Coordinates of C-alpha atoms in Angstrom, one line a residue:
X1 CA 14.0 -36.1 -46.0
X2 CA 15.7 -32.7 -44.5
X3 CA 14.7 -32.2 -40.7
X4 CA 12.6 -29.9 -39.9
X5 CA 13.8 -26.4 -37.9
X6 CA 11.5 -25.3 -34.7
X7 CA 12.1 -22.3 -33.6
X8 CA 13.0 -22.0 -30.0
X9 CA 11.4 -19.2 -28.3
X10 CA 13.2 -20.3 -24.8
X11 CA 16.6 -19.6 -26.3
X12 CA 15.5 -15.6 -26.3
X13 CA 17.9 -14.2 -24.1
X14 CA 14.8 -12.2 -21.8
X15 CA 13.1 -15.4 -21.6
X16 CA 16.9 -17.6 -20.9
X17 CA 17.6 -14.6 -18.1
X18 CA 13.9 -15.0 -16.4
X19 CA 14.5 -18.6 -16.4
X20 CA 18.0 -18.1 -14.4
X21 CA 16.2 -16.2 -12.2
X22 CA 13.3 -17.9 -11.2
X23 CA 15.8 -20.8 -10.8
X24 CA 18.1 -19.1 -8.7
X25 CA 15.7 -17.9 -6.4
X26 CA 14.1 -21.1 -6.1
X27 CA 17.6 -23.4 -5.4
X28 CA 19.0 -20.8 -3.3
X29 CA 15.8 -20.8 -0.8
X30 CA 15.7 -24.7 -0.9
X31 CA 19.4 -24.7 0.0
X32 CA 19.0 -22.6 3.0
X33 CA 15.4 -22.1 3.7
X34 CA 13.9 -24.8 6.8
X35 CA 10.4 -26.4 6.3
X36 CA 8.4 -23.6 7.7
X37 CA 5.0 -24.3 9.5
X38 CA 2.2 -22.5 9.8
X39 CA 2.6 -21.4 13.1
X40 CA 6.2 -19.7 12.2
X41 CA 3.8 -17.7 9.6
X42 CA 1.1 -16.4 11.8
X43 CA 4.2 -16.1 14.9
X44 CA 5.2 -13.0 13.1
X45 CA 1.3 -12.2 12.0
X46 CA 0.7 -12.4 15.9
X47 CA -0.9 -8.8 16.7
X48 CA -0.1 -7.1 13.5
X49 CA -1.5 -4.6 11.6
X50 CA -2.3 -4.7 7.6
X51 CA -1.8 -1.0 7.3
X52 CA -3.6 -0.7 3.9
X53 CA -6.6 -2.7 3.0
X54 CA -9.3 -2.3 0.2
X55 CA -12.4 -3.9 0.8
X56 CA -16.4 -3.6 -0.3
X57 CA -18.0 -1.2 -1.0
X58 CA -15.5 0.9 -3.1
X59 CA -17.2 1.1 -6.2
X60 CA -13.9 2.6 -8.1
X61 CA -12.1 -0.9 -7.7
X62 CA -13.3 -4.7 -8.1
X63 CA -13.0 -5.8 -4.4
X64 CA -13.8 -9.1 -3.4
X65 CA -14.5 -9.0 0.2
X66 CA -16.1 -6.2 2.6
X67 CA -14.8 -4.8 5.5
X68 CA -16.3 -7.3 8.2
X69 CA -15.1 -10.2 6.3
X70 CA -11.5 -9.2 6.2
X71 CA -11.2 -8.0 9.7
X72 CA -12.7 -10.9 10.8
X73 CA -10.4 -13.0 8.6
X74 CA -7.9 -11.0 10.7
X75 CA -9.3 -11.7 14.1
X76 CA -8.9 -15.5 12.8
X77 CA -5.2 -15.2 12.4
X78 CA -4.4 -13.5 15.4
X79 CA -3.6 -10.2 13.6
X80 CA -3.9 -7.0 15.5
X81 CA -6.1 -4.9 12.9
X82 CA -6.7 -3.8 9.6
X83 CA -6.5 0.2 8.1
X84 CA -8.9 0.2 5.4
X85 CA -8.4 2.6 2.9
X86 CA -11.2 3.4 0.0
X87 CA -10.9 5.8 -2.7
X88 CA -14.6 6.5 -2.5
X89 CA -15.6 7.3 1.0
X90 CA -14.5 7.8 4.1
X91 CA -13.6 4.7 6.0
X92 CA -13.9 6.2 9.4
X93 CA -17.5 6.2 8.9
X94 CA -17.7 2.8 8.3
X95 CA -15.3 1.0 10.8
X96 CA -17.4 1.6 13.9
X97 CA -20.0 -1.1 12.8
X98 CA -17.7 -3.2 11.7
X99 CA -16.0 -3.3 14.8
X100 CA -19.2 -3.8 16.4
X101 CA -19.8 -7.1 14.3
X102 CA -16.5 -8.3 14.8
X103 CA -16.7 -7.8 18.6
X104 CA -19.7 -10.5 18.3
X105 CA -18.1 -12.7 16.0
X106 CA -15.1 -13.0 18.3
X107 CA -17.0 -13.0 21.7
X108 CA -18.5 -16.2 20.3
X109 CA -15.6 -17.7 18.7
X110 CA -13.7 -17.1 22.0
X111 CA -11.1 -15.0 20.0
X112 CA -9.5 -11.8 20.6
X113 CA -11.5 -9.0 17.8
X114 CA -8.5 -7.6 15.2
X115 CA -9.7 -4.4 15.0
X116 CA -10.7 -2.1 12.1
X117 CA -9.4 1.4 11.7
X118 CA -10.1 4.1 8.8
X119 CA -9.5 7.4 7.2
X120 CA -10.3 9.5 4.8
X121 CA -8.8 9.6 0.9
X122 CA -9.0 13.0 -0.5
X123 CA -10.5 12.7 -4.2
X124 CA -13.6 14.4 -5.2
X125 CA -15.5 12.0 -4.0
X126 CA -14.9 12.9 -0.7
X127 CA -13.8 16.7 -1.2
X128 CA -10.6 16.8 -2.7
X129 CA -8.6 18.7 -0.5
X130 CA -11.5 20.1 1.8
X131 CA -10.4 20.5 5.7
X132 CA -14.0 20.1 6.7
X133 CA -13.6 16.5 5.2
X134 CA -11.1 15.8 7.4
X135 CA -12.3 17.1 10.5
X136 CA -15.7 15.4 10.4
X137 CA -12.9 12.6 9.4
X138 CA -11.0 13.1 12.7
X139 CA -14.2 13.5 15.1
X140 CA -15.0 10.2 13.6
X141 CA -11.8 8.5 15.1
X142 CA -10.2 8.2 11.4
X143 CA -6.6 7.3 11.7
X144 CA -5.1 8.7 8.1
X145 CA -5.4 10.9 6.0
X146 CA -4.7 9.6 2.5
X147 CA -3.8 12.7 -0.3
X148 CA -5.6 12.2 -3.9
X149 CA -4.9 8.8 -5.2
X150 CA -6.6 8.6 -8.6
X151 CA -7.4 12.2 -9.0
X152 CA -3.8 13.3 -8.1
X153 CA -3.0 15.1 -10.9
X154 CA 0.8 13.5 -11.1
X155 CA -1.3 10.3 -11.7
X156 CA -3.0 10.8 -14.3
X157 CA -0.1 12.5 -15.9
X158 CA 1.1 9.2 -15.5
X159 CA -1.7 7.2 -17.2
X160 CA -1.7 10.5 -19.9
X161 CA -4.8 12.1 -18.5
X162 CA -3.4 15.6 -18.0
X163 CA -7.0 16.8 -17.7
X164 CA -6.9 20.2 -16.1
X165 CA -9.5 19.1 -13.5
X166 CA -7.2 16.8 -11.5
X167 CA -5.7 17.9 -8.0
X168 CA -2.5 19.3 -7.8
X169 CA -0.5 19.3 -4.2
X170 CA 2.0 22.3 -4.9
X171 CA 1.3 26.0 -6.7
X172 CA 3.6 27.5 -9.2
X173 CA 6.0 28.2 -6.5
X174 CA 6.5 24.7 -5.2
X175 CA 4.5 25.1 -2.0
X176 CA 1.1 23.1 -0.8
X177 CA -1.6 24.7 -1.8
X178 CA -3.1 26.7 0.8
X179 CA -5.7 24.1 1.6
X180 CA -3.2 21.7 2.4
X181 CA -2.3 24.1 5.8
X182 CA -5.4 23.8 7.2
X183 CA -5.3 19.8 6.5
X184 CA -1.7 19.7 7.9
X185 CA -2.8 21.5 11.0
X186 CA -6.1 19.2 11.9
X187 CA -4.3 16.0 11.4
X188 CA -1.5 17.4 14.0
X189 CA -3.8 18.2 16.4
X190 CA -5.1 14.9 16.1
X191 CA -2.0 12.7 15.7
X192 CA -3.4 11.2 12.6
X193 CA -1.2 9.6 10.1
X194 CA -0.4 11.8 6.8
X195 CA 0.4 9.5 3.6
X196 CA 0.7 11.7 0.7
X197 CA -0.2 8.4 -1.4
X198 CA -0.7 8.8 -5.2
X199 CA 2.0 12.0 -5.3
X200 CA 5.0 12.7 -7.4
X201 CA 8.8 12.4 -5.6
X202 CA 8.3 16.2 -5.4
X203 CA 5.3 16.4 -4.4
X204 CA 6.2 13.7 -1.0
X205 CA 9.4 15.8 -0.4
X206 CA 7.9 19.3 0.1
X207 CA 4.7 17.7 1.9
X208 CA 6.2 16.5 4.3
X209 CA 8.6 18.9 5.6
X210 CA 6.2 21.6 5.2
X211 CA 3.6 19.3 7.0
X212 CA 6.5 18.5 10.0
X213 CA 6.7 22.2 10.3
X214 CA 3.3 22.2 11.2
X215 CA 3.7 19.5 13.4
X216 CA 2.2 16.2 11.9
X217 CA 4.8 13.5 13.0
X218 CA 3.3 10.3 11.4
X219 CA 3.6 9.4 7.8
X220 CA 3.5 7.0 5.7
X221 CA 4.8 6.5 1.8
X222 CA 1.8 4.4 -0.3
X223 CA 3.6 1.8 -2.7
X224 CA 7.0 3.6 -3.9
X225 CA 8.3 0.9 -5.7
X226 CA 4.7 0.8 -8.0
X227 CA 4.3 2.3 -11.5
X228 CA 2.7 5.5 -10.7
X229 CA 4.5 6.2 -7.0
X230 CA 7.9 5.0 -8.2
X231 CA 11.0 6.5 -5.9
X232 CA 14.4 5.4 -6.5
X233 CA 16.2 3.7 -3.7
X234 CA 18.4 6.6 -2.7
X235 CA 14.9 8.7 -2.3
X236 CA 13.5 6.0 -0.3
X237 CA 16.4 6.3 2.4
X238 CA 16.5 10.3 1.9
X239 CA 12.5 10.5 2.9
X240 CA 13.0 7.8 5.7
X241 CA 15.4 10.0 7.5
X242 CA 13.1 13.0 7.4
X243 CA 10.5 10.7 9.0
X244 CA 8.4 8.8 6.5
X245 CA 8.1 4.8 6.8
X246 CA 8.7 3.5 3.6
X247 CA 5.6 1.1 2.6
X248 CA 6.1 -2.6 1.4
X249 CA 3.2 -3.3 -0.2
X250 CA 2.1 -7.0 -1.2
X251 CA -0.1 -5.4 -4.4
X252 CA 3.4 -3.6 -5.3
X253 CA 6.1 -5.8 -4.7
X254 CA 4.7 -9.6 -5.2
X255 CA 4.1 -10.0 -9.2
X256 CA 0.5 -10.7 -9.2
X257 CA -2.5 -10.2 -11.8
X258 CA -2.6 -6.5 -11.7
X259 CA 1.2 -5.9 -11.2
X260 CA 3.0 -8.8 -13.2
X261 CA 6.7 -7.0 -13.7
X262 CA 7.9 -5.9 -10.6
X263 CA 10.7 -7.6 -9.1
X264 CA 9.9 -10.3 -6.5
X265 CA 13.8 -9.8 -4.8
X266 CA 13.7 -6.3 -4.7
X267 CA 11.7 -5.7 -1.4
X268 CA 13.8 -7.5 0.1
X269 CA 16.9 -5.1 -0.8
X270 CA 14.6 -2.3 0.2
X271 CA 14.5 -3.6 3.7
X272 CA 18.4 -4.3 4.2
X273 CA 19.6 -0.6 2.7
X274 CA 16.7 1.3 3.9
X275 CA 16.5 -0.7 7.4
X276 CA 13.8 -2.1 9.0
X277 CA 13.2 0.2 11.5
X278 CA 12.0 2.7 8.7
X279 CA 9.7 -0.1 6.6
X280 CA 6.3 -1.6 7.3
X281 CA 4.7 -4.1 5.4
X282 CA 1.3 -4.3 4.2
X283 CA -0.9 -5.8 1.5
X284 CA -2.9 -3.1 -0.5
X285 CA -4.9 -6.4 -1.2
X286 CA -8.6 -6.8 -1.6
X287 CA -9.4 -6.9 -4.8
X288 CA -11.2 -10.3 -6.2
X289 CA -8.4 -11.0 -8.6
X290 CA -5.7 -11.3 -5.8
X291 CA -5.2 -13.5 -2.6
X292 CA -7.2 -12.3 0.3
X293 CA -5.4 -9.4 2.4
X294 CA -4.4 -11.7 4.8
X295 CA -2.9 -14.3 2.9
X296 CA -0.8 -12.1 1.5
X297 CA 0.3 -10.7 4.6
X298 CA 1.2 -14.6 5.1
X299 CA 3.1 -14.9 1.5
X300 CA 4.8 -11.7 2.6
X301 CA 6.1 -13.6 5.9
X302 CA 6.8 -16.7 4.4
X303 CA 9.0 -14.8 1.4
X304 CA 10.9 -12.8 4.4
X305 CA 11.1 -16.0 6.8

């Protein structure tokens, strides 16, 4: 009786190189790595800040916890804060109360409160690029100011929506749009963080040294090593030096449900050749497929550690 063949989808060389890599990885950190505790994690998570959450209510994303229940969360680990981001509405309006509640929560629990800060994104739901958005924004005590994320007009030329309703940052001649002066100037005068977030490599570029000009000096770069805000790494260490702080994101550099195929080493690499100085880390976490926020800022740690 002739054997019979089976056919070994292992032996594919994509699936035989994952393997070597996932191997790889996991010797080489057993070889060198020391049992780690808990308390080296939450050590590092001691006062920090998640500098990009998404919680409830953001109707535009599944989100799995609201805004008191991660900052509380938070205040549980010792962490400094939480910047809640939501593509919907303005967080600034909402972080006050939730302050307020955490405040309790942690005067009972003999805790110190993490505290919640917010911003504004500039879709339409909030105004698109409307300056009056962003002052109400700024008399609010919101933090950042987030350009579009998913009615940026680069990203939905990504996803091959190129709709002629989205929101483009520059004019025929490569400049912001005139709307984008005013913004620039309110969110100097009020030393609020400027992240152009969902924007093309261009786009970032020219927004910020036309936004430094005007004198905003904080910004921040939402997920560059994710699909739609991809930046190569020489671009990464270019925009650092003019003053942007490159953005680790857990959501965009930890394979997870949403984001399978990114690299799980390549963070890492980011940190050594752009330098730490010129990287935070955050979690863009929140929604109810994913970890929590803050136990991802806690994988993030352990990874680094």
């Amino acid at each position: 009786m002739a054997k019979k063949e089976y056919y070994e989808l292992s032996m594919e060389q994509e699936w035989k190189d994952d393997t070597h890599r996932a191997y790889v990885t996991i010797e080489s950190m057993g070889a060198t790595v020391r049992l780690l505790k808990e308390d080296d994690v939450m050590e590092v998570l001691d006062g920090a800040f998640d500098m990009h959450v998404h919680a409830f209510p953001d109707p535009l994303i599944d989100t799995g916890w609201d805004q008191f229940q991660v900052t509380k969360m938070a205040t549980d680990a010792g962490m400094g804060g939480c910047n809640f981001k939501a593509h919907t509405f303005p967080t600034a309006s909402t972080v006050p109360f939730v302050n307020m509640m955490v405040e309790e929560y942690a005067k009972n629990a003999g805790k110190k409160p993490a505290r919640a800060y917010g911003g504004i994104v500039l879709n339409y739901f909030s105004g698109g690029l409307n300056p009056d958005s962003v002052e109400m924004v700024a008399r609010l005590g919101g933090k950042t100011v987030w350009l579009p994320s998913h009615d940026s007009a680069h990203h939905n030329r990504i996803i091959d929506d190129p709709g002629t309703h989205w929101i483009e940052l520059l004019d025929e001649n490569d400049k912001p749009v005139p709307e984008l002066y005013k913004i620039f100037e309110i969110v100097a005068a009020n030393d609020m963080i400027l992240d152009p977030c969902h924007a093309s490599t261009k786009q970032r570029f020219v927004v910020i040294e036309e936004a430094k000009k005007m004198g905003v000096k904080r910004f921040m770069i939402t997920h560059p090593n994710w699909n739609v805000t991809k930046m190569t790494m020489d671009q990464m260490i270019e925009i650092s030096r003019i003053g942007a702080y490159i953005g680790l994101f857990a959501y965009g550099d930890i394979p997870n449900y949403n984001n399978p195929k990114c690299d799980p080493n390549y963070f890492m690499e980011c940190i050594k050749k752009i330098g730490p100085e010129h990287c935070f880390l955050a979690s863009d976490l929140g929604t109810l497929v994913n970890v929590p926020p803050v136990e991802g800022m806690k994988l993030f740690v352990r990874i680094l550690l």
